mmCIF file of C-alpha atoms in Angstrom:
data_model
loop_
_atom_site.group_PDB
_atom_site.id
_atom_site.type_symbol
_atom_site.label_atom_id
_atom_site.label_comp_id
_atom_site.label_asym_id
_atom_site.label_seq_id
_atom_site.Cartn_x
_atom_site.Cartn_y
_atom_site.Cartn_z
ATOM 1 C CA MET A 155 172.926 51.022 75.080
ATOM 2 C CA HIS A 156 171.212 52.638 72.099
ATOM 3 C CA PHE A 157 168.087 54.688 72.732
ATOM 4 C CA LEU A 158 164.954 53.697 70.842
ATOM 5 C CA ASP A 159 161.587 55.219 71.673
ATOM 6 C CA GLN A 160 159.396 53.742 68.903
ATOM 7 C CA ALA A 161 158.964 50.184 67.697
ATOM 8 C CA LYS A 162 156.411 48.252 65.672
ATOM 9 C CA ILE A 163 155.653 44.695 66.778
ATOM 10 C CA PHE A 164 153.282 41.847 65.932
ATOM 11 C CA VAL A 165 151.393 40.102 68.734
ATOM 12 C CA ARG A 166 149.178 37.015 68.600
ATOM 13 C CA SER A 167 147.378 35.251 71.423
ATOM 14 C CA GLY A 168 147.037 31.484 71.512
ATOM 15 C CA ALA A 169 144.088 29.670 69.938
ATOM 16 C CA GLY A 170 141.947 27.367 72.055
ATOM 17 C CA GLY A 171 142.660 23.653 71.896
ATOM 18 C CA PRO A 172 140.138 21.320 70.223
ATOM 19 C CA GLY A 173 137.739 19.187 72.205
ATOM 20 C CA ALA A 174 138.105 15.420 72.062
ATOM 21 C CA VAL A 175 135.822 12.818 70.556
ATOM 22 C CA SER A 176 136.126 9.761 72.781
ATOM 23 C CA PHE A 177 133.951 6.940 74.156
ATOM 24 C CA ARG A 178 134.373 5.016 77.349
ATOM 25 C CA ARG A 179 135.668 1.548 76.643
ATOM 26 C CA GLU A 180 135.878 -0.743 79.664
ATOM 27 C CA LYS A 181 135.214 -4.407 80.285
ATOM 28 C CA PHE A 182 131.648 -5.072 81.394
ATOM 29 C CA MET A 183 130.663 -1.510 80.360
ATOM 30 C CA GLU A 184 128.691 -2.155 77.187
ATOM 31 C CA TYR A 185 127.335 1.365 76.911
ATOM 32 C CA GLY A 186 130.136 3.528 78.315
ATOM 33 C CA GLY A 187 129.027 6.634 76.487
ATOM 34 C CA PRO A 188 131.030 9.685 75.387
ATOM 35 C CA ASP A 189 133.863 10.918 77.596
ATOM 36 C CA GLY A 190 135.759 13.404 75.412
ATOM 37 C CA GLY A 191 137.190 16.333 77.419
ATOM 38 C CA ASN A 192 137.265 20.018 76.511
ATOM 39 C CA GLY A 193 140.270 21.725 74.945
ATOM 40 C CA GLY A 194 142.529 24.065 76.911
ATOM 41 C CA LYS A 195 142.471 27.870 76.697
ATOM 42 C CA GLY A 196 145.110 29.622 74.601
ATOM 43 C CA GLY A 197 147.683 31.924 76.184
ATOM 44 C CA ASP A 198 147.036 35.652 76.602
ATOM 45 C CA ILE A 199 149.292 38.474 75.414
ATOM 46 C CA ILE A 200 150.068 40.605 78.471
ATOM 47 C CA PHE A 201 152.016 43.874 78.554
ATOM 48 C CA GLU A 202 153.797 44.689 81.816
ATOM 49 C CA ALA A 203 155.678 47.864 82.786
ATOM 50 C CA VAL A 204 158.892 46.999 84.607
ATOM 51 C CA ALA A 205 161.590 49.040 86.308
ATOM 52 C CA GLY A 206 165.131 49.166 84.961
ATOM 53 C CA LEU A 207 164.236 49.715 81.289
ATOM 54 C CA ASN A 208 164.450 53.091 79.552
ATOM 55 C CA THR A 209 164.559 52.117 75.889
ATOM 56 C CA LEU A 210 162.698 49.935 73.394
ATOM 57 C CA ILE A 211 165.900 48.700 71.771
ATOM 58 C CA ASP A 212 165.014 45.050 72.485
ATOM 59 C CA PHE A 213 162.070 45.299 70.094
ATOM 60 C CA ARG A 214 164.350 46.164 67.199
ATOM 61 C CA TYR A 215 165.604 42.579 67.147
ATOM 62 C CA THR A 216 162.435 40.761 68.231
ATOM 63 C CA GLN A 217 159.257 41.965 66.559
ATOM 64 C CA HIS A 218 156.985 38.916 66.696
ATOM 65 C CA PHE A 219 155.348 37.638 69.870
ATOM 66 C CA ARG A 220 153.066 34.597 69.757
ATOM 67 C CA ALA A 221 151.485 32.965 72.782
ATOM 68 C CA PRO A 222 151.139 29.132 72.675
ATOM 69 C CA ARG A 223 147.787 27.576 71.877
ATOM 70 C CA GLY A 224 145.822 25.388 74.241
ATOM 71 C CA HIS A 225 146.237 21.631 74.202
ATOM 72 C CA GLY A 226 143.501 19.346 72.943
ATOM 73 C CA GLY A 227 141.183 17.465 75.284
ATOM 74 C CA SER A 228 141.384 13.704 75.698
ATOM 75 C CA GLY A 229 139.342 10.742 76.878
ATOM 76 C CA ALA A 230 138.172 10.088 80.427
ATOM 77 C CA ASN A 231 136.804 13.651 80.453
ATOM 78 C CA ARG A 232 140.287 15.131 80.685
ATOM 79 C CA THR A 233 140.546 18.810 79.810
ATOM 80 C CA GLY A 234 143.541 19.880 77.758
ATOM 81 C CA GLY A 235 146.236 22.046 79.329
ATOM 82 C CA GLY A 236 146.041 25.784 78.770
ATOM 83 C CA GLY A 237 148.711 27.668 76.853
ATOM 84 C CA ASP A 238 151.095 29.799 78.930
ATOM 85 C CA ASP A 239 150.502 33.535 78.887
ATOM 86 C CA LEU A 240 153.161 35.556 77.063
ATOM 87 C CA VAL A 241 154.274 38.609 79.085
ATOM 88 C CA VAL A 242 155.841 41.397 77.017
ATOM 89 C CA LYS A 243 157.938 43.577 79.348
ATOM 90 C CA VAL A 244 158.168 47.260 78.428
ATOM 91 C CA PRO A 245 159.633 50.369 80.113
ATOM 92 C CA VAL A 246 157.463 52.474 82.389
ATOM 93 C CA GLY A 247 155.877 55.229 80.286
ATOM 94 C CA THR A 248 155.230 53.052 77.227
ATOM 95 C CA GLN A 249 152.124 53.670 75.146
ATOM 96 C CA ILE A 250 150.561 50.992 72.929
ATOM 97 C CA LEU A 251 149.219 52.501 69.711
ATOM 98 C CA ALA A 252 147.030 51.064 66.973
ATOM 99 C CA ASP A 253 148.576 50.655 63.548
ATOM 100 C CA ASP A 254 146.281 53.193 61.912
ATOM 101 C CA ASP A 255 146.658 56.680 60.497
ATOM 102 C CA GLU A 256 145.626 58.330 63.772
ATOM 103 C CA ARG A 257 147.915 56.141 65.941
ATOM 104 C CA THR A 258 145.072 55.643 68.417
ATOM 105 C CA VAL A 259 146.307 55.104 71.985
ATOM 106 C CA LEU A 260 145.131 51.678 73.155
ATOM 107 C CA ALA A 261 146.959 51.558 76.499
ATOM 108 C CA ASP A 262 149.317 53.690 78.562
ATOM 109 C CA LEU A 263 151.545 52.006 81.163
ATOM 110 C CA THR A 264 152.732 54.652 83.623
ATOM 111 C CA LYS A 265 153.395 52.685 86.829
ATOM 112 C CA VAL A 266 155.887 49.990 87.753
ATOM 113 C CA GLY A 267 154.176 46.611 87.780
ATOM 114 C CA GLU A 268 151.137 47.767 85.786
ATOM 115 C CA ARG A 269 149.808 44.931 83.612
ATOM 116 C CA ILE A 270 147.121 44.718 80.961
ATOM 117 C CA VAL A 271 145.743 41.724 79.079
ATOM 118 C CA PHE A 272 146.035 43.091 75.569
ATOM 119 C CA LEU A 273 144.912 40.051 73.555
ATOM 120 C CA ARG A 274 142.940 37.253 75.167
ATOM 121 C CA GLY A 275 143.625 33.665 74.208
ATOM 122 C CA GLY A 276 140.855 31.628 72.623
ATOM 123 C CA ASP A 277 138.705 29.358 74.778
ATOM 124 C CA GLY A 278 139.039 25.634 74.312
ATOM 125 C CA GLY A 279 136.567 23.690 72.217
ATOM 126 C CA ARG A 280 133.942 21.454 73.788
ATOM 127 C CA GLY A 281 134.511 17.706 73.913
ATOM 128 C CA ASN A 282 131.822 15.310 72.702
ATOM 129 C CA ALA A 283 130.821 14.493 76.302
ATOM 130 C CA SER A 284 129.287 17.977 76.600
ATOM 131 C CA TYR A 285 127.065 17.347 73.566
ATOM 132 C CA LYS A 286 125.357 14.322 75.091
ATOM 133 C CA THR A 287 121.564 14.659 75.441
ATOM 134 C CA SER A 288 118.681 12.349 76.156
ATOM 135 C CA THR A 289 118.094 11.965 72.429
ATOM 136 C CA ASN A 290 121.731 12.019 71.301
ATOM 137 C CA ARG A 291 123.496 9.424 73.423
ATOM 138 C CA ALA A 292 126.596 9.037 71.258
ATOM 139 C CA PRO A 293 127.512 12.475 69.844
ATOM 140 C CA ARG A 294 130.525 12.668 67.595
ATOM 141 C CA GLN A 295 130.716 16.398 67.176
ATOM 142 C CA HIS A 296 133.247 18.528 69.050
ATOM 143 C CA GLY A 297 134.423 22.125 69.171
ATOM 144 C CA THR A 298 137.635 23.076 67.395
ATOM 145 C CA GLY A 299 138.471 25.849 69.850
ATOM 146 C CA TRP A 300 138.080 29.590 69.585
ATOM 147 C CA PRO A 301 140.580 31.311 67.298
ATOM 148 C CA TYR A 302 143.467 33.554 68.368
ATOM 149 C CA GLU A 303 143.586 37.337 68.209
ATOM 150 C CA GLU A 304 146.403 39.141 66.444
ATOM 151 C CA ALA A 305 147.456 42.702 65.725
ATOM 152 C CA TRP A 306 150.304 44.924 64.606
ATOM 153 C CA VAL A 307 150.859 47.666 67.186
ATOM 154 C CA TRP A 308 153.281 50.510 67.771
ATOM 155 C CA LEU A 309 155.095 50.961 71.061
ATOM 156 C CA ARG A 310 155.986 54.559 71.899
ATOM 157 C CA LEU A 311 158.050 55.433 74.952
ATOM 158 C CA LYS A 312 157.507 58.718 76.765
ATOM 159 C CA LEU A 313 160.047 59.134 79.530
ATOM 160 C CA LEU A 314 158.670 59.914 82.960
ATOM 161 C CA ALA A 315 160.342 63.031 84.368
ATOM 162 C CA ASP A 316 159.340 65.809 86.751
ATOM 163 C CA ALA A 317 161.140 68.611 84.883
ATOM 164 C CA GLY A 318 162.105 68.995 81.233
ATOM 165 C CA LEU A 319 164.849 71.089 79.631
ATOM 166 C CA VAL A 320 164.085 73.003 76.436
ATOM 167 C CA GLY A 321 166.031 75.503 74.392
ATOM 168 C CA LEU A 322 167.917 76.075 71.179
ATOM 169 C CA PRO A 323 170.919 73.891 70.330
ATOM 170 C CA ASN A 324 173.978 74.854 72.392
ATOM 171 C CA ALA A 325 171.884 76.620 75.020
ATOM 172 C CA GLY A 326 173.792 74.665 77.673
ATOM 173 C CA LYS A 327 171.152 72.048 78.525
ATOM 174 C CA SER A 328 173.583 69.117 78.591
ATOM 175 C CA THR A 329 176.062 71.080 80.700
ATOM 176 C CA PHE A 330 173.288 71.941 83.142
ATOM 177 C CA ILE A 331 172.012 68.369 83.510
ATOM 178 C CA ASN A 332 175.575 67.120 83.998
ATOM 179 C CA ALA A 333 176.106 69.721 86.723
ATOM 180 C CA VAL A 334 172.989 68.927 88.758
ATOM 181 C CA THR A 335 172.485 65.175 88.168
ATOM 182 C CA ASN A 336 174.398 61.945 87.724
ATOM 183 C CA ALA A 337 173.874 62.022 83.945
ATOM 184 C CA GLN A 338 176.824 62.008 81.569
ATOM 185 C CA ALA A 339 175.409 63.813 78.551
ATOM 186 C CA LYS A 340 177.763 64.568 75.703
ATOM 187 C CA VAL A 341 178.850 68.216 75.510
ATOM 188 C CA GLY A 342 180.303 69.801 72.362
ATOM 189 C CA ALA A 343 180.749 73.174 70.707
ATOM 190 C CA TYR A 344 178.472 72.333 67.784
ATOM 191 C CA ALA A 345 174.746 72.140 67.175
ATOM 192 C CA PHE A 346 172.800 68.985 68.020
ATOM 193 C CA THR A 347 175.432 67.479 70.297
ATOM 194 C CA THR A 348 172.484 65.888 72.088
ATOM 195 C CA THR A 349 170.867 63.427 69.689
ATOM 196 C CA ARG A 350 168.743 61.450 72.152
ATOM 197 C CA PRO A 351 166.918 62.239 75.399
ATOM 198 C CA GLN A 352 168.829 62.074 78.660
ATOM 199 C CA LEU A 353 167.494 61.445 82.164
ATOM 200 C CA GLY A 354 169.109 62.484 85.426
ATOM 201 C CA VAL A 355 168.148 62.481 89.101
ATOM 202 C CA VAL A 356 168.559 65.750 91.016
ATOM 203 C CA ARG A 357 169.149 65.612 94.772
ATOM 204 C CA HIS A 358 168.491 69.042 96.256
ATOM 205 C CA LYS A 359 167.588 70.018 99.829
ATOM 206 C CA GLN A 360 166.734 66.445 100.826
ATOM 207 C CA ASN A 361 164.440 66.075 97.822
ATOM 208 C CA GLU A 362 164.801 64.138 94.599
ATOM 209 C CA PHE A 363 163.279 64.729 91.196
ATOM 210 C CA VAL A 364 163.977 63.584 87.646
ATOM 211 C CA VAL A 365 165.096 65.924 84.856
ATOM 212 C CA ALA A 366 164.845 65.123 81.136
ATOM 213 C CA ASP A 367 167.069 66.734 78.515
ATOM 214 C CA ILE A 368 165.942 66.536 74.888
ATOM 215 C CA PRO A 369 167.712 67.592 71.656
ATOM 216 C CA GLY A 370 167.572 71.313 70.904
ATOM 217 C CA LEU A 371 164.799 72.859 68.831
ATOM 218 C CA ILE A 372 165.282 75.195 65.902
ATOM 219 C CA GLU A 373 162.806 77.201 63.870
ATOM 220 C CA GLY A 374 160.710 74.854 61.752
ATOM 221 C CA ALA A 375 161.234 71.848 64.033
ATOM 222 C CA ALA A 376 157.491 71.079 63.811
ATOM 223 C CA GLU A 377 157.995 70.592 60.056
ATOM 224 C CA GLY A 378 161.036 68.383 60.576
ATOM 225 C CA ALA A 379 163.855 70.943 60.550
ATOM 226 C CA GLY A 380 166.926 69.867 62.477
ATOM 227 C CA ILE A 381 166.164 66.770 64.532
ATOM 228 C CA GLY A 382 162.499 67.844 64.486
ATOM 229 C CA ASP A 383 160.027 67.755 67.350
ATOM 230 C CA ARG A 384 159.784 63.978 67.715
ATOM 231 C CA PHE A 385 161.435 63.962 71.142
ATOM 232 C CA LEU A 386 159.051 66.540 72.590
ATOM 233 C CA GLY A 387 156.825 63.639 73.597
ATOM 234 C CA HIS A 388 159.337 62.868 76.350
ATOM 235 C CA ILE A 389 158.468 66.071 78.212
ATOM 236 C CA GLU A 390 154.690 65.834 77.809
ATOM 237 C CA ARG A 391 154.400 64.299 81.277
ATOM 238 C CA CYS A 392 156.682 66.849 82.996
ATOM 239 C CA ARG A 393 155.175 69.160 85.605
ATOM 240 C CA VAL A 394 157.524 72.049 84.826
ATOM 241 C CA LEU A 395 159.779 73.109 81.938
ATOM 242 C CA LEU A 396 163.135 74.829 82.340
ATOM 243 C CA HIS A 397 163.753 77.049 79.322
ATOM 244 C CA LEU A 398 167.447 77.827 78.911
ATOM 245 C CA VAL A 399 168.499 80.762 76.729
ATOM 246 C CA ASP A 400 172.113 81.307 75.717
ATOM 247 C CA ALA A 401 173.278 84.744 76.873
ATOM 248 C CA ASN A 402 175.648 84.867 73.887
ATOM 249 C CA ASP A 403 172.807 84.746 71.321
ATOM 250 C CA ALA A 404 172.424 87.838 69.153
ATOM 251 C CA ASP A 405 168.782 88.289 70.261
ATOM 252 C CA VAL A 406 167.819 86.458 73.444
ATOM 253 C CA ALA A 407 164.152 87.449 73.083
ATOM 254 C CA GLU A 408 164.002 85.956 69.588
ATOM 255 C CA SER A 409 165.713 82.775 70.831
ATOM 256 C CA TYR A 410 163.003 82.446 73.458
ATOM 257 C CA ARG A 411 160.184 83.031 70.958
ATOM 258 C CA ILE A 412 161.507 80.460 68.477
ATOM 259 C CA VAL A 413 161.346 77.665 71.026
ATOM 260 C CA ARG A 414 157.963 78.774 72.385
ATOM 261 C CA ASP A 415 156.521 78.816 68.867
ATOM 262 C CA GLU A 416 157.715 75.259 68.256
ATOM 263 C CA LEU A 417 156.187 74.101 71.554
ATOM 264 C CA GLU A 418 152.897 75.721 70.544
ATOM 265 C CA ASN A 419 152.993 74.099 67.099
ATOM 266 C CA TYR A 420 153.566 70.697 68.708
ATOM 267 C CA GLY A 421 150.588 71.106 71.047
ATOM 268 C CA ALA A 422 149.872 68.505 73.750
ATOM 269 C CA GLY A 423 149.572 71.322 76.298
ATOM 270 C CA LEU A 424 153.311 72.058 76.479
ATOM 271 C CA THR A 425 152.796 75.831 76.465
ATOM 272 C CA ASP A 426 150.342 75.522 79.367
ATOM 273 C CA LYS A 427 152.930 73.997 81.692
ATOM 274 C CA HIS A 428 154.641 75.995 84.400
ATOM 275 C CA ILE A 429 157.900 77.385 83.034
ATOM 276 C CA VAL A 430 161.132 78.572 84.611
ATOM 277 C CA VAL A 431 163.255 80.839 82.374
ATOM 278 C CA ALA A 432 167.028 80.978 82.852
ATOM 279 C CA LEU A 433 169.669 83.063 81.073
ATOM 280 C CA ASN A 434 172.605 80.688 80.772
ATOM 281 C CA LYS A 435 176.373 81.160 80.263
ATOM 282 C CA ILE A 436 176.535 84.458 82.175
ATOM 283 C CA ASP A 437 180.114 83.653 83.198
ATOM 284 C CA THR A 438 181.187 85.189 79.865
ATOM 285 C CA LEU A 439 179.442 88.548 80.478
ATOM 286 C CA ASP A 440 179.709 91.519 82.835
ATOM 287 C CA GLU A 441 176.986 92.447 85.321
ATOM 288 C CA GLU A 442 175.657 95.388 83.302
ATOM 289 C CA LEU A 443 175.117 93.280 80.189
ATOM 290 C CA ILE A 444 173.567 90.475 82.258
ATOM 291 C CA ALA A 445 171.035 92.897 83.710
ATOM 292 C CA ALA A 446 170.176 94.281 80.265
ATOM 293 C CA LEU A 447 169.715 90.847 78.690
ATOM 294 C CA SER A 448 167.668 89.628 81.654
ATOM 295 C CA ALA A 449 165.324 92.607 81.343
ATOM 296 C CA GLU A 450 164.947 91.982 77.609
ATOM 297 C CA LEU A 451 164.170 88.308 78.203
ATOM 298 C CA GLU A 452 161.703 89.108 80.995
ATOM 299 C CA GLU A 453 159.787 91.396 78.659
ATOM 300 C CA ALA A 454 159.585 88.679 76.000
ATOM 301 C CA SER A 455 158.643 85.839 78.346
ATOM 302 C CA GLY A 456 156.566 87.652 80.952
ATOM 303 C CA ALA A 457 158.322 85.570 83.625
ATOM 304 C CA GLU A 458 161.111 86.067 86.100
ATOM 305 C CA VAL A 459 164.505 85.392 84.505
ATOM 306 C CA ILE A 460 167.233 83.667 86.524
ATOM 307 C CA PRO A 461 170.828 84.365 85.402
ATOM 308 C CA ILE A 462 172.870 81.175 85.725
ATOM 309 C CA SER A 463 176.058 79.493 84.614
ATOM 310 C CA GLY A 464 176.035 75.738 84.297
ATOM 311 C CA VAL A 465 179.853 75.720 84.214
ATOM 312 C CA SER A 466 180.567 77.838 87.301
ATOM 313 C CA GLY A 467 177.389 76.914 89.191
ATOM 314 C CA VAL A 468 176.193 80.492 89.645
ATOM 315 C CA GLY A 469 172.413 80.617 90.070
ATOM 316 C CA VAL A 470 171.995 76.838 89.775
ATOM 317 C CA ASP A 471 170.635 76.432 93.328
ATOM 318 C CA TRP A 472 168.174 79.247 92.630
ATOM 319 C CA VAL A 473 166.878 77.382 89.573
ATOM 320 C CA LEU A 474 166.598 74.112 91.492
ATOM 321 C CA ASP A 475 164.603 75.887 94.209
ATOM 322 C CA LYS A 476 162.162 77.169 91.573
ATOM 323 C CA LEU A 477 161.847 73.724 89.999
ATOM 324 C CA LEU A 478 161.171 72.110 93.382
ATOM 325 C CA GLU A 479 158.551 74.735 94.126
ATOM 326 C CA ALA A 480 156.807 74.088 90.793
ATOM 327 C CA ILE A 481 156.980 70.286 91.086
ATOM 328 C CA GLY A 482 155.487 70.282 94.584
ATOM 329 C CA PRO A 483 155.124 67.244 96.832
ATOM 330 C CA GLU A 484 154.131 63.845 95.542
ATOM 331 C CA PRO A 485 150.490 62.851 96.144
ATOM 332 C CA GLY A 486 150.103 61.097 99.484
ATOM 333 C CA THR A 487 153.317 62.473 101.019
ATOM 334 C CA VAL A 488 153.498 63.701 104.588
ATOM 335 C CA ALA A 489 153.256 67.456 105.080
ATOM 336 C CA ALA A 490 153.512 69.580 108.202
ATOM 337 C CA ASP A 491 150.629 71.888 109.130
ATOM 338 C CA ASP A 492 150.877 75.304 110.780
ATOM 339 C CA GLU A 493 151.035 73.797 114.274
ATOM 340 C CA GLY A 494 153.897 71.492 113.373
ATOM 341 C CA GLU A 495 151.751 68.348 113.307
ATOM 342 C CA ASP A 496 152.064 65.959 110.443
ATOM 343 C CA THR A 497 149.036 65.568 108.211
ATOM 344 C CA ILE A 498 148.722 62.669 105.799
ATOM 345 C CA GLU A 499 146.590 62.813 102.674
ATOM 346 C CA TRP A 500 143.820 60.214 102.923
ATOM 347 C CA SER A 501 144.064 57.217 100.613
ATOM 348 C CA PRO A 502 141.667 54.251 100.326
ATOM 349 C CA VAL A 503 144.605 51.799 100.175
#
């Protein structure tokens, strides 16, 4: 399945049905009076976040969504049937953006089953029976129904992950995610092997968390160099970032600074997130050189550096421990207090 994280679609709710103009006609009922019913309400446009989707590829082939209009009223004071609501199913983590220069966020669906009525269908028009008064016994006017609402909107998917992998191309991010998760990311000895984000589930010490791997960043990514910084949006929701640095780079400190500068240029609070720094591919070096490069990287990052090898597995458990520590427990989970008794965070539901 192809990965698509942006799509532009057109949505239109249903218009209200017209009211009826009708008069009661029965034998022995000389003055039956008006009995035209109201029109039915038009269908709403509803967005719903559903499980099992991780791409917006479906919206490449279907861009127009129109809810049916309400049916017209009829005689005998019968109200017209309402139009069915149109539910647009999107992946969890989808944002709905206005089609303007600022791409204003109109809605953000971050939970499975979350639904919003984005465009409301028009109300049905009044039938002539509702216009009857003491001075107007036989009204012939009726309402035509309220009009529909329509809009062009952008859908933008931001994957929901607990930890995100960042680094230069060929820093070993795909190898790492393949080693610790069930993902099958492509690995190659050339830059930009990863061309789309990857998700994987880590199972470590009876805990599970989700890791996101995005294409590598190079200097000038914020200005569009390489693949650019478009996919950085997929790690905006992460609680912790794992920064991998290739131990075979000519200057590991400079490699670290390049990526950090691009994160800062992107903004969205990425540089404020908790970070775990790892020196990768140490299986190709001796212990003395590993220690020297780790010290150099620690000075540049101001954080503890973990030497690892995604191929051999050295240091991987150490990194996973640090990621688990930074992610912390989910809100509302059971935790043990000092006396061994379970305490449960209070919730109103």
